[in-house]
Tab-separated table of N, CA and C in Angstrom:
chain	number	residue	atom	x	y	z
A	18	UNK	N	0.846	-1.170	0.000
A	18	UNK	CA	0.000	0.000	0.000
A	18	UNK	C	0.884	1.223	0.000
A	19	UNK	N	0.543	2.552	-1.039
A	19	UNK	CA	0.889	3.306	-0.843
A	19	UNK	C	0.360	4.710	-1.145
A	20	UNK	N	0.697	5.708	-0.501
A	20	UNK	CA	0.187	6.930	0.136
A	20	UNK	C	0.927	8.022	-0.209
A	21	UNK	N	1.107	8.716	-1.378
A	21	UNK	CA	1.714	9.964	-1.451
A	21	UNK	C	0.982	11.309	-1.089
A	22	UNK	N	1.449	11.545	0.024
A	22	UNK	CA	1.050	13.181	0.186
A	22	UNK	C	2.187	14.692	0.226
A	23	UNK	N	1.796	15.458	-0.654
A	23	UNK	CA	2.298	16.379	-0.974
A	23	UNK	C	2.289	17.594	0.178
A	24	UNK	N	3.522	18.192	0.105
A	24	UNK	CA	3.911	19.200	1.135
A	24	UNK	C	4.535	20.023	0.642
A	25	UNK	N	4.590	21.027	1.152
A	25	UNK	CA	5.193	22.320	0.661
A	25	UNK	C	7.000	22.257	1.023
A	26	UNK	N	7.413	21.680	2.551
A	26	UNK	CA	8.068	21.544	3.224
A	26	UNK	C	8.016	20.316	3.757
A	27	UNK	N	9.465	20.122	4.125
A	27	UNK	CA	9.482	18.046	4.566
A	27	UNK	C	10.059	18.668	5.934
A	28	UNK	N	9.270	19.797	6.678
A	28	UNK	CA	9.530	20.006	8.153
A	28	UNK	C	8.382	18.534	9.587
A	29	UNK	N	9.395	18.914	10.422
A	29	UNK	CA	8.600	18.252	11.686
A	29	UNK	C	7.622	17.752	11.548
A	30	UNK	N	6.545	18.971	11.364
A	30	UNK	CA	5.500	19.092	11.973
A	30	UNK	C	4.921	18.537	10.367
A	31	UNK	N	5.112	18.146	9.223
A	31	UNK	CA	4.571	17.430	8.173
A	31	UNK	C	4.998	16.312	8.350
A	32	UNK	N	6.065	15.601	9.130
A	32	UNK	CA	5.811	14.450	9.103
A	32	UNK	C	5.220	13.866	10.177
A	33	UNK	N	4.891	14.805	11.284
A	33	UNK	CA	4.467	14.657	12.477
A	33	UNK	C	2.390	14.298	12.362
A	34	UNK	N	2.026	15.380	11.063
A	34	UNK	CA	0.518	14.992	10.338
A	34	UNK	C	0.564	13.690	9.946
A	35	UNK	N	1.621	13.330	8.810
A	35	UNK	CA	1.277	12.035	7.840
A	35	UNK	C	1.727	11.342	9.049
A	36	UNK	N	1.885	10.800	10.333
A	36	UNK	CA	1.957	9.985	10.770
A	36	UNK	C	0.553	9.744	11.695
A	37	UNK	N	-0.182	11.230	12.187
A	37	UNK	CA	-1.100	10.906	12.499
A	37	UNK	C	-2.117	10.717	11.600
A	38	UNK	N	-2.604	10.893	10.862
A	38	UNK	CA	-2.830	10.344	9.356
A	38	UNK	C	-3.131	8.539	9.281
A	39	UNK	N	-1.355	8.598	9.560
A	39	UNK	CA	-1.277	7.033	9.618
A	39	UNK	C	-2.338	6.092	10.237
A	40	UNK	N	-2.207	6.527	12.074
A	40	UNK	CA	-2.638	5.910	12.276
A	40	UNK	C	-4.042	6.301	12.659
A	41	UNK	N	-4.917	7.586	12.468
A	41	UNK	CA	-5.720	7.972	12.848
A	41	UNK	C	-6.972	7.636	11.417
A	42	UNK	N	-6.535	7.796	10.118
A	42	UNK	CA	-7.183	7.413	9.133
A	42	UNK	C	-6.709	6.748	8.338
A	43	UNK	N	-5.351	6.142	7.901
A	43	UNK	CA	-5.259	4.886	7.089
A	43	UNK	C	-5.551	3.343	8.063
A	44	UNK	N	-5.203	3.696	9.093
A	44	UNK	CA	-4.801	2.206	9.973
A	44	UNK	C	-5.664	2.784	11.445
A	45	UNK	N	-6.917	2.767	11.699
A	45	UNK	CA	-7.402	3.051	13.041
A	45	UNK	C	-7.430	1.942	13.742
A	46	UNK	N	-8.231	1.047	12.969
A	46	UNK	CA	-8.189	-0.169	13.973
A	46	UNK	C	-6.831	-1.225	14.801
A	47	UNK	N	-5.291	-0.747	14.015
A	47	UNK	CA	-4.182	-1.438	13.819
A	47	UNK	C	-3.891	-1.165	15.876
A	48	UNK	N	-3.428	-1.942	16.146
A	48	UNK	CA	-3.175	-1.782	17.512
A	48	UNK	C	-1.209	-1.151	17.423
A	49	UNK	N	-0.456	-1.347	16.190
A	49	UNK	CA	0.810	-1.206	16.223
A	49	UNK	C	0.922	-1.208	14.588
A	50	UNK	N	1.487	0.218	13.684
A	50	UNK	CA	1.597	0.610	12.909
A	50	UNK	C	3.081	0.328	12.780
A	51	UNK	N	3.757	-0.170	11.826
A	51	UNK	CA	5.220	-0.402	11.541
A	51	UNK	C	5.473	0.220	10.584
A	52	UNK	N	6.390	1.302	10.381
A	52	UNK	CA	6.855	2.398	9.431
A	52	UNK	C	7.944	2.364	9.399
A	53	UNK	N	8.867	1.700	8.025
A	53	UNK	CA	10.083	1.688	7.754
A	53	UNK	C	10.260	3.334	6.922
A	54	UNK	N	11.828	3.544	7.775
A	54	UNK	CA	11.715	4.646	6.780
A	54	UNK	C	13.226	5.233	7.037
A	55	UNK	N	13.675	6.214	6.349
A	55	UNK	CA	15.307	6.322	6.239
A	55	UNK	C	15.560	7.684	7.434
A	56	UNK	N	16.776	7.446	7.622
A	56	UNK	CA	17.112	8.102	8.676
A	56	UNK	C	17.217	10.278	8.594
A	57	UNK	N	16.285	10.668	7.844
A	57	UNK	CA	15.917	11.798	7.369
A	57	UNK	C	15.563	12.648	8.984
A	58	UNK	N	16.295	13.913	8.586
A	58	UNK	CA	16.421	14.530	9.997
A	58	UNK	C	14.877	14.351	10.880
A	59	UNK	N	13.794	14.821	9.842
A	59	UNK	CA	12.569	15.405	10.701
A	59	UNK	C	12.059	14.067	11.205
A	60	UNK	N	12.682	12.591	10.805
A	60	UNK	CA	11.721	11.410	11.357
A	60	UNK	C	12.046	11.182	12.511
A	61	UNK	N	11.749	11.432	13.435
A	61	UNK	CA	11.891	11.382	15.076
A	61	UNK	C	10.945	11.303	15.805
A	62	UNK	N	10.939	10.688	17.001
A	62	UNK	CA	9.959	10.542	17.635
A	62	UNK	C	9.422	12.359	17.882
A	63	UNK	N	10.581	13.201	18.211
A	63	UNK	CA	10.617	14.763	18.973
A	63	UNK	C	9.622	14.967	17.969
A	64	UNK	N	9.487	14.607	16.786
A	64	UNK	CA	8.571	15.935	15.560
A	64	UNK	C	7.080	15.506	16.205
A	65	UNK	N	6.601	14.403	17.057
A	65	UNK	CA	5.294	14.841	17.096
A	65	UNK	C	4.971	15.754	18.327
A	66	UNK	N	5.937	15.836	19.160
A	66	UNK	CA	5.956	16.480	20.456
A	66	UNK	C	5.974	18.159	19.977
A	67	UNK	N	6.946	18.620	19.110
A	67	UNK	CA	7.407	19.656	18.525
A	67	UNK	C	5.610	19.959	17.407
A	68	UNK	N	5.156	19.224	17.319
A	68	UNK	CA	3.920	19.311	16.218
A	68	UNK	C	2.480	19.442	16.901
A	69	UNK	N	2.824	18.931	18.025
A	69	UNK	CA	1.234	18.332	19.021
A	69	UNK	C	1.993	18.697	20.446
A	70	UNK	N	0.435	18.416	21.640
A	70	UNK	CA	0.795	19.066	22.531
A	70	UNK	C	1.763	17.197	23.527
A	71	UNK	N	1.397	17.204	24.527
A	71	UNK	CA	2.409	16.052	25.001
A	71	UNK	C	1.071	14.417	24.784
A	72	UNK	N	0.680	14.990	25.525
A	72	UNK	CA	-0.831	13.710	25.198
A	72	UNK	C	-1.119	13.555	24.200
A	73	UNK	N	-1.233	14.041	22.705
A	73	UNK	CA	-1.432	13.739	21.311
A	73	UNK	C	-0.204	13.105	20.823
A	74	UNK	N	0.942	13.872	21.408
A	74	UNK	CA	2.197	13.228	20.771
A	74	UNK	C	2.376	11.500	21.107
A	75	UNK	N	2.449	11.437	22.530
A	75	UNK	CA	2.382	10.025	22.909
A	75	UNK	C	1.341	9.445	22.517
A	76	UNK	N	0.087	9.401	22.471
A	76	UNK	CA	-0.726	8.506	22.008
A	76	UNK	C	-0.679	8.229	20.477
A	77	UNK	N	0.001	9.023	19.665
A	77	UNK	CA	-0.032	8.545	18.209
A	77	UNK	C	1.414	7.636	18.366
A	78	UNK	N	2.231	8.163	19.007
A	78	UNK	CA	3.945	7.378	19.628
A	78	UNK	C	3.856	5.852	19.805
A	79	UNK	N	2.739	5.714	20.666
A	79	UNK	CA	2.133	4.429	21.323
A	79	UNK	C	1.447	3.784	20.281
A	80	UNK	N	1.305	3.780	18.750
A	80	UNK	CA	0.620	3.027	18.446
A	80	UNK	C	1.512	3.196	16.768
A	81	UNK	N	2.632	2.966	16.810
A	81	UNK	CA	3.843	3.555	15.980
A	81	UNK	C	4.855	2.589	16.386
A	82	UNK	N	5.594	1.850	15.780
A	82	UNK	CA	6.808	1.184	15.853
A	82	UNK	C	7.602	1.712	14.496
A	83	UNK	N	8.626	2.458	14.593
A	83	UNK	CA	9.936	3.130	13.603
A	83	UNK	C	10.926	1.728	13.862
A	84	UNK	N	11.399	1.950	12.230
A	84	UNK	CA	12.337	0.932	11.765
A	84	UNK	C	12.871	1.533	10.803
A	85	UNK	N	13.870	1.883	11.210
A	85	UNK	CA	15.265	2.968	10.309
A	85	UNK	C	16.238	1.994	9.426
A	86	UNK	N	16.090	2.175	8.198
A	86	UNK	CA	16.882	1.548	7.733
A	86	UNK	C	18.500	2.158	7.711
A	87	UNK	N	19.443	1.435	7.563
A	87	UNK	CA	21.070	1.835	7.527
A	87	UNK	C	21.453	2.892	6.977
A	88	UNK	N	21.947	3.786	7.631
A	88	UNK	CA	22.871	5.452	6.699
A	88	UNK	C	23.491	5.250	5.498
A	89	UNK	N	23.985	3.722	5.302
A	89	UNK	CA	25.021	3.913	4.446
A	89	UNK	C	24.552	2.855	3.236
A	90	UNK	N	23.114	2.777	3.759
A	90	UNK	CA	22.504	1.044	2.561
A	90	UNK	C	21.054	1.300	2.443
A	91	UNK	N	20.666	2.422	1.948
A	91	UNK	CA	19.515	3.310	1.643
A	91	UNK	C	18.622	2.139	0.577
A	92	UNK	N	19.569	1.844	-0.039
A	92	UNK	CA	18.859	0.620	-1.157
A	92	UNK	C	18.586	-0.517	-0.721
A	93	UNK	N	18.270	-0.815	0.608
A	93	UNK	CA	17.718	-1.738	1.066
A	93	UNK	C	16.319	-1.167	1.490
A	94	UNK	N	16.252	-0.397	1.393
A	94	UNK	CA	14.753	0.277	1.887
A	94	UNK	C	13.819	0.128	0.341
A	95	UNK	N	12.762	-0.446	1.011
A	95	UNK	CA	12.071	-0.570	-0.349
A	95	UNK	C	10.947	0.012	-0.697
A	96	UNK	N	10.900	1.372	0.394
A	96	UNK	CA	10.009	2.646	-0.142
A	96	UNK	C	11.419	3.296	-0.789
A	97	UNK	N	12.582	3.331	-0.548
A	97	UNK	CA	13.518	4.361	-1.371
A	97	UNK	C	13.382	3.450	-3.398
A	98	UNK	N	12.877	2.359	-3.240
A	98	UNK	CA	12.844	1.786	-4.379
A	98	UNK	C	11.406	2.307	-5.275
A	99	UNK	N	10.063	2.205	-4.626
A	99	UNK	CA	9.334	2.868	-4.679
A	99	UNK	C	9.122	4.173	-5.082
A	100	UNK	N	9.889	4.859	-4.277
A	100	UNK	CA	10.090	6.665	-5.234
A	100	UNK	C	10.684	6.519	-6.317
A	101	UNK	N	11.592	5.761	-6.305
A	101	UNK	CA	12.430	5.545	-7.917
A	101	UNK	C	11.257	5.210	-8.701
A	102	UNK	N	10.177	4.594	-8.414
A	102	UNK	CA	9.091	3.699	-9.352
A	102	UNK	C	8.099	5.248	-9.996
A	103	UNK	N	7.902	6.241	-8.566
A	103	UNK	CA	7.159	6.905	-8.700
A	103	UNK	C	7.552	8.263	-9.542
A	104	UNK	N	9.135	8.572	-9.257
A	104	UNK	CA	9.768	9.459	-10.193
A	104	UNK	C	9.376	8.891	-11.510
A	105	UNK	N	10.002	7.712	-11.857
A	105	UNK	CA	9.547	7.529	-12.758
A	105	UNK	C	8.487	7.554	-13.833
A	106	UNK	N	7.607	7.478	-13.139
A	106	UNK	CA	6.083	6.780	-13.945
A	106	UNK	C	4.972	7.942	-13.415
A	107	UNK	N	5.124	8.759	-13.039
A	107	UNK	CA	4.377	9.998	-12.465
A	107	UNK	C	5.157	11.495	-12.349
A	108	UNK	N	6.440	11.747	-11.952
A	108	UNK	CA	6.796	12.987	-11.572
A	108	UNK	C	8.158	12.948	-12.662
A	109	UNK	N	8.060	12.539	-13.882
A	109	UNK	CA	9.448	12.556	-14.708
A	109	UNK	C	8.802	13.562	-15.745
A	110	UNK	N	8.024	14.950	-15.470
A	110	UNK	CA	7.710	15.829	-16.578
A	110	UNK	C	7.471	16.785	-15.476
A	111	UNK	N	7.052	18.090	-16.054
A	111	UNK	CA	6.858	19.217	-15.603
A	111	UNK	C	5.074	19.095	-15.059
A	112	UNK	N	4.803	19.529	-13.724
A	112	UNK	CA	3.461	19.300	-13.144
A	112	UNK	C	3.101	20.802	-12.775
A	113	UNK	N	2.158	21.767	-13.593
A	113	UNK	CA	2.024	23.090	-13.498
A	113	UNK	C	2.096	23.254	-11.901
A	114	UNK	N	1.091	23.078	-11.191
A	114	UNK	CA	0.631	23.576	-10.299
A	114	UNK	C	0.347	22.617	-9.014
A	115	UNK	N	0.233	22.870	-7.837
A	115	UNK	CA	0.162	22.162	-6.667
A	115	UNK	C	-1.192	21.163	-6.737
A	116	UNK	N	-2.624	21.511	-7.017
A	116	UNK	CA	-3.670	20.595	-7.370
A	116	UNK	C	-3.854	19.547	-8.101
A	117	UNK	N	-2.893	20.048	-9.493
A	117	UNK	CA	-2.338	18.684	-10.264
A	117	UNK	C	-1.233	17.507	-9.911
A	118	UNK	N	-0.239	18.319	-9.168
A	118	UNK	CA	0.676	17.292	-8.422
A	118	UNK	C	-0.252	16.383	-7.654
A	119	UNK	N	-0.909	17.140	-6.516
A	119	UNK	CA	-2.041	16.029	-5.743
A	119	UNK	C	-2.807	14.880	-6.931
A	120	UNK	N	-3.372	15.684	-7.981
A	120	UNK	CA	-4.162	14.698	-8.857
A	120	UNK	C	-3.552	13.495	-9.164
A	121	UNK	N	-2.395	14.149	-9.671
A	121	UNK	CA	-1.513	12.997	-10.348
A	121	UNK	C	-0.949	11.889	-9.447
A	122	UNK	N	-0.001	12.479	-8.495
A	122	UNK	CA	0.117	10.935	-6.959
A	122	UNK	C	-0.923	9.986	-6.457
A	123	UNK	N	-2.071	11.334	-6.356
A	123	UNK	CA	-3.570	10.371	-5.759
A	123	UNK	C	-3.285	9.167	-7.184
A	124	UNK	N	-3.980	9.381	-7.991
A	124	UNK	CA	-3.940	8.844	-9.305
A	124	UNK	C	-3.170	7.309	-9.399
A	125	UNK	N	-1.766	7.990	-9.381
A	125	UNK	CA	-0.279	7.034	-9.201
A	125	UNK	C	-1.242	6.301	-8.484
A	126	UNK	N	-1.200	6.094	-6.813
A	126	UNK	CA	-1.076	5.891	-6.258
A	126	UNK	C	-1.999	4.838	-6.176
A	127	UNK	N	-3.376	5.269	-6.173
A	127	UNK	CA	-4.395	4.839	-6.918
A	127	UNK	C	-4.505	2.864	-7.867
A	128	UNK	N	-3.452	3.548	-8.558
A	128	UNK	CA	-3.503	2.858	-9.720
A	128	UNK	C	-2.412	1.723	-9.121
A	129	UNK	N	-1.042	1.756	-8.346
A	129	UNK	CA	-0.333	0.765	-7.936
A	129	UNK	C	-0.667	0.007	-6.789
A	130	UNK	N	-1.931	1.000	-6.467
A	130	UNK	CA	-2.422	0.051	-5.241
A	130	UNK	C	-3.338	-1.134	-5.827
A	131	UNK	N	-4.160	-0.689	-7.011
A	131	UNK	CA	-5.429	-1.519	-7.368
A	131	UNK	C	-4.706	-2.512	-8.251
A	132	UNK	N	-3.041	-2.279	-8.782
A	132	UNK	CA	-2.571	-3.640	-9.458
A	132	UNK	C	-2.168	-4.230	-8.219
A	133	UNK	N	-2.084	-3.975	-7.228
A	133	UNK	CA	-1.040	-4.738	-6.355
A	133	UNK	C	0.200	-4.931	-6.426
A	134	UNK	N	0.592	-3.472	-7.051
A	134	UNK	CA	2.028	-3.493	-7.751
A	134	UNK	C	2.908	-4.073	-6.178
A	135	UNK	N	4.079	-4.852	-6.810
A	135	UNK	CA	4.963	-4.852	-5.219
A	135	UNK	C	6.702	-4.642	-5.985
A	136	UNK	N	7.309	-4.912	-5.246
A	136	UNK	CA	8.839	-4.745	-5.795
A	136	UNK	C	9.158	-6.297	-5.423
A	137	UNK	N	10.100	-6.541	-6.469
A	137	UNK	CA	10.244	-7.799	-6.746
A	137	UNK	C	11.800	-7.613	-5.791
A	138	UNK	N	12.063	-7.834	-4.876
A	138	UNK	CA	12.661	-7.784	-3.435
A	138	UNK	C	14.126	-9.009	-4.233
A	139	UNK	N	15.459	-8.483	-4.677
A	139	UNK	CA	16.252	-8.822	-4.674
A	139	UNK	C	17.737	-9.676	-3.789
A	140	UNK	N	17.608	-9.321	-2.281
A	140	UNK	CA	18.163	-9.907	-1.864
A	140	UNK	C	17.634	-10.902	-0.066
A	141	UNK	N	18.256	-11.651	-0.356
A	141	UNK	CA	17.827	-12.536	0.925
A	141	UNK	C	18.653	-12.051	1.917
A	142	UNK	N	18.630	-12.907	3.281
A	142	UNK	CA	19.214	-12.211	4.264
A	142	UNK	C	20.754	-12.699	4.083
A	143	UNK	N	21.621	-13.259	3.120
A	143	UNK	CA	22.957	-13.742	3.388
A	143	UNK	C	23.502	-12.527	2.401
A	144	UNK	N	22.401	-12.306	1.344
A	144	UNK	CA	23.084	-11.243	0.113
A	144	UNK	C	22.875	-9.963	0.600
A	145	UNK	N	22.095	-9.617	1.800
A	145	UNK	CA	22.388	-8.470	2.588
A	145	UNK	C	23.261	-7.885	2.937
A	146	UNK	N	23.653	-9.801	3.850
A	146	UNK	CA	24.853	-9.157	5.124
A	146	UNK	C	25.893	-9.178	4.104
A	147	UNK	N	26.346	-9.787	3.081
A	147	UNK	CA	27.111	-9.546	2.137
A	147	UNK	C	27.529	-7.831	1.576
A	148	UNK	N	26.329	-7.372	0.961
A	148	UNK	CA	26.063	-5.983	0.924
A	148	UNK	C	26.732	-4.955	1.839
A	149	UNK	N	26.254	-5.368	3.159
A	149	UNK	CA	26.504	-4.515	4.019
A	149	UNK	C	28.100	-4.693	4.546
A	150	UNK	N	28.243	-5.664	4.237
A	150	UNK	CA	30.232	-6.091	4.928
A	150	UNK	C	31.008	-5.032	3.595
A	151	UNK	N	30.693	-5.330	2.614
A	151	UNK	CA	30.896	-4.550	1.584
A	151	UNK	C	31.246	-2.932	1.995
A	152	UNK	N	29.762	-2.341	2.382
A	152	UNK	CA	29.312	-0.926	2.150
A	152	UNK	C	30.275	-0.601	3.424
A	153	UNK	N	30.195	-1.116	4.677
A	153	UNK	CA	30.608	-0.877	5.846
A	153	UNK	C	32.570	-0.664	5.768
A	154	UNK	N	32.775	-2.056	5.086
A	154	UNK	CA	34.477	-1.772	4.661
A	154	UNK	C	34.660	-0.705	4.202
A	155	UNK	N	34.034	-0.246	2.693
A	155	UNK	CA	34.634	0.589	2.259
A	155	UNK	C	34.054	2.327	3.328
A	156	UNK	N	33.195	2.506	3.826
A	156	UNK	CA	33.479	3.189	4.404
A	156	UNK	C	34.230	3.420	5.714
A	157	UNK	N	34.420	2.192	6.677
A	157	UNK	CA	35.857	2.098	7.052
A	157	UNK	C	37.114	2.411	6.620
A	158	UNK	N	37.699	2.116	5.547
A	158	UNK	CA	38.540	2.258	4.855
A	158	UNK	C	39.164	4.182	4.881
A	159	UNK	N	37.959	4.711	4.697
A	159	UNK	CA	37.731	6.086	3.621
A	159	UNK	C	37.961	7.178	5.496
């Protein structure tokens, strides 16, 4: 499943909405929402505290499990594979205006949900740790 929403700014307090979002109207009934996602300054627990007062912040907190993928192995994340899908096939031309951007993602979005598009998931867990002994040396090295 996926959900593009458009922002003016990728501050706090926008990712601090699309998470209540998350779990307040995509996932209400979910007792524990799991959100992989890359280690981007504003994703922190602080942005809903900084966004909401202390009791809104924790109760959307409490029903939220974050799973950060690696600084240095971004391509294991398979929403960072996903935007590649969506640059592609939606945002690779000029989009006049802010209402049409919305049209067009809803749309996207829309449309990869109702194929059941998925990513055809390239490595297992040995060609990972492989990956990562790799990525980790050479930035050791450097």
């Amino acid at each position: 499943w996926r959900k593009a929403k458009v922002t003016e700014n990728k501050k706090s307090e926008d990712f601090a909405q699309c998470m209540k979002e998350l779990v307040d109207e995509h996932y209400p009934d979910a007792d524990k929402v799991h959100v992989v996602m890359d280690n981007y300054g504003t994703h922190k627990a602080g942005s809903l505290y900084k966004a909401f007062n202390a009791e809104e912040a924790l109760r959307i907190l409490n029903r939220l499990a974050f799973h950060f993928t690696p600084k240095h192995a971004s391509w294991l994340n398979m929403v960072e594979i996903e935007i590649g899908n969506m640059n592609q096939q939606c945002l690779n031309r000029r989009i006049g205006d802010w209402e049409e951007l919305e049209s067009e993602l809803a749309a996207w979005g829309n449309r990869r949900n109702e194929e059941k598009a998925s990513i055809n998931w390239m490595f297992n867990v040995d060609k990972a740790r492989e990956k990562f002994t790799r990525a980790y040396e050479q930035l050791n090295q450097s």
